[in-house]
Amino acid sequence: MYTGSMTQRHYFTVDVEEAFQVVALEPYVPRASWDTEPSRVAGATRSILELLARTGNTGTFFVLGWV
């Protein structure tokens, strides 16, 4: 039986991609129009990074798709 102390770890990951890149939206937002869609990635990512910095936490960011 283990009697030592245990440390619980939490991992935070973020998939960085535009909302319009979802496969289910392909009929409504074709890939050919992506460069005309407004980008929200930079602002959203910045907000998450600022929150992590304020709270002394870190995360792993995976950049997906077309950013």
PDB file of C-alpha atoms in Angstrom:
ATOM      1  CA  MET A   1       0.000   0.000   0.000  1.00  0.00           C
ATOM      2  CA  TYR A   2       1.351   3.426  -0.987  1.00  0.00           C
ATOM      3  CA  THR A   3       1.701   5.806   1.972  1.00  0.00           C
ATOM      4  CA  GLY A   4       3.676   8.688   0.409  1.00  0.00           C
ATOM      5  CA  SER A   5       2.212  11.974  -0.727  1.00  0.00           C
ATOM      6  CA  MET A   6       0.701  12.253  -4.174  1.00  0.00           C
ATOM      7  CA  THR A   7       0.764  15.299  -6.407  1.00  0.00           C
ATOM      8  CA  GLN A   8      -2.120  15.842  -8.770  1.00  0.00           C
ATOM      9  CA  ARG A   9      -1.148  17.296 -12.137  1.00  0.00           C
ATOM     10  CA  HIS A  10      -3.336  19.082 -14.627  1.00  0.00           C
ATOM     11  CA  TYR A  11      -2.468  19.627 -18.267  1.00  0.00           C
ATOM     12  CA  PHE A  12      -3.875  22.462 -20.378  1.00  0.00           C
ATOM     13  CA  THR A  13      -3.804  22.240 -24.163  1.00  0.00           C
ATOM     14  CA  VAL A  14      -5.184  24.568 -26.813  1.00  0.00           C
ATOM     15  CA  ASP A  15      -5.930  23.814 -30.459  1.00  0.00           C
ATOM     16  CA  VAL A  16      -5.256  27.063 -32.307  1.00  0.00           C
ATOM     17  CA  GLU A  17      -7.442  27.353 -35.379  1.00  0.00           C
ATOM     18  CA  GLU A  18     -10.018  29.659 -36.896  1.00  0.00           C
ATOM     19  CA  ALA A  19     -13.664  28.905 -36.076  1.00  0.00           C
ATOM     20  CA  PHE A  20     -14.573  28.772 -39.765  1.00  0.00           C
ATOM     21  CA  GLN A  21     -12.116  25.925 -40.398  1.00  0.00           C
ATOM     22  CA  VAL A  22     -14.424  23.339 -38.847  1.00  0.00           C
ATOM     23  CA  VAL A  23     -15.076  20.540 -41.345  1.00  0.00           C
ATOM     24  CA  ALA A  24     -18.827  20.705 -40.681  1.00  0.00           C
ATOM     25  CA  LEU A  25     -18.866  24.312 -41.942  1.00  0.00           C
ATOM     26  CA  GLU A  26     -17.279  23.487 -45.312  1.00  0.00           C
ATOM     27  CA  PRO A  27     -20.641  23.810 -47.157  1.00  0.00           C
ATOM     28  CA  TYR A  28     -21.091  27.320 -45.714  1.00  0.00           C
ATOM     29  CA  VAL A  29     -17.503  28.580 -45.596  1.00  0.00           C
ATOM     30  CA  PRO A  30     -15.554  26.969 -48.443  1.00  0.00           C
ATOM     31  CA  ARG A  31     -11.781  26.828 -48.138  1.00  0.00           C
ATOM     32  CA  ALA A  32     -11.427  29.203 -51.091  1.00  0.00           C
ATOM     33  CA  SER A  33     -13.035  31.968 -48.994  1.00  0.00           C
ATOM     34  CA  TRP A  34     -10.896  31.547 -45.851  1.00  0.00           C
ATOM     35  CA  ASP A  35      -8.597  34.443 -46.734  1.00  0.00           C
ATOM     36  CA  THR A  36     -11.620  36.788 -46.779  1.00  0.00           C
ATOM     37  CA  GLU A  37     -12.934  35.733 -43.352  1.00  0.00           C
ATOM     38  CA  PRO A  38     -12.054  37.863 -40.308  1.00  0.00           C
ATOM     39  CA  SER A  39      -9.312  36.278 -38.201  1.00  0.00           C
ATOM     40  CA  ARG A  40      -9.877  35.903 -34.469  1.00  0.00           C
ATOM     41  CA  VAL A  41      -6.892  33.680 -33.701  1.00  0.00           C
ATOM     42  CA  ALA A  42      -4.430  36.383 -32.624  1.00  0.00           C
ATOM     43  CA  GLY A  43      -6.805  38.108 -30.211  1.00  0.00           C
ATOM     44  CA  ALA A  44      -8.126  34.901 -28.673  1.00  0.00           C
ATOM     45  CA  THR A  45      -4.643  33.422 -28.292  1.00  0.00           C
ATOM     46  CA  ARG A  46      -3.373  36.646 -26.727  1.00  0.00           C
ATOM     47  CA  SER A  47      -6.221  36.568 -24.183  1.00  0.00           C
ATOM     48  CA  ILE A  48      -5.405  32.996 -23.193  1.00  0.00           C
ATOM     49  CA  LEU A  49      -1.678  33.767 -22.895  1.00  0.00           C
ATOM     50  CA  GLU A  50      -2.408  36.806 -20.709  1.00  0.00           C
ATOM     51  CA  LEU A  51      -4.660  34.743 -18.435  1.00  0.00           C
ATOM     52  CA  LEU A  52      -2.005  32.053 -18.112  1.00  0.00           C
ATOM     53  CA  ALA A  53       0.643  34.676 -17.304  1.00  0.00           C
ATOM     54  CA  ARG A  54      -1.548  36.339 -14.648  1.00  0.00           C
ATOM     55  CA  THR A  55      -2.220  33.027 -12.930  1.00  0.00           C
ATOM     56  CA  GLY A  56       1.308  31.639 -13.234  1.00  0.00           C
ATOM     57  CA  ASN A  57       0.241  28.722 -15.393  1.00  0.00           C
ATOM     58  CA  THR A  58       1.384  27.298 -18.707  1.00  0.00           C
ATOM     59  CA  GLY A  59      -0.156  25.386 -21.562  1.00  0.00           C
ATOM     60  CA  THR A  60       0.706  23.607 -24.766  1.00  0.00           C
ATOM     61  CA  PHE A  61      -0.589  25.169 -27.969  1.00  0.00           C
ATOM     62  CA  PHE A  62      -1.166  23.111 -31.105  1.00  0.00           C
ATOM     63  CA  VAL A  63      -1.491  25.153 -34.289  1.00  0.00           C
ATOM     64  CA  LEU A  64      -3.942  23.457 -36.625  1.00  0.00           C
ATOM     65  CA  GLY A  65      -5.164  24.152 -40.100  1.00  0.00           C
ATOM     66  CA  TRP A  66      -4.625  27.426 -41.841  1.00  0.00           C
ATOM     67  CA  VAL A  67      -3.538  30.219 -39.481  1.00  0.00           C
TER      68      VAL A  67
END
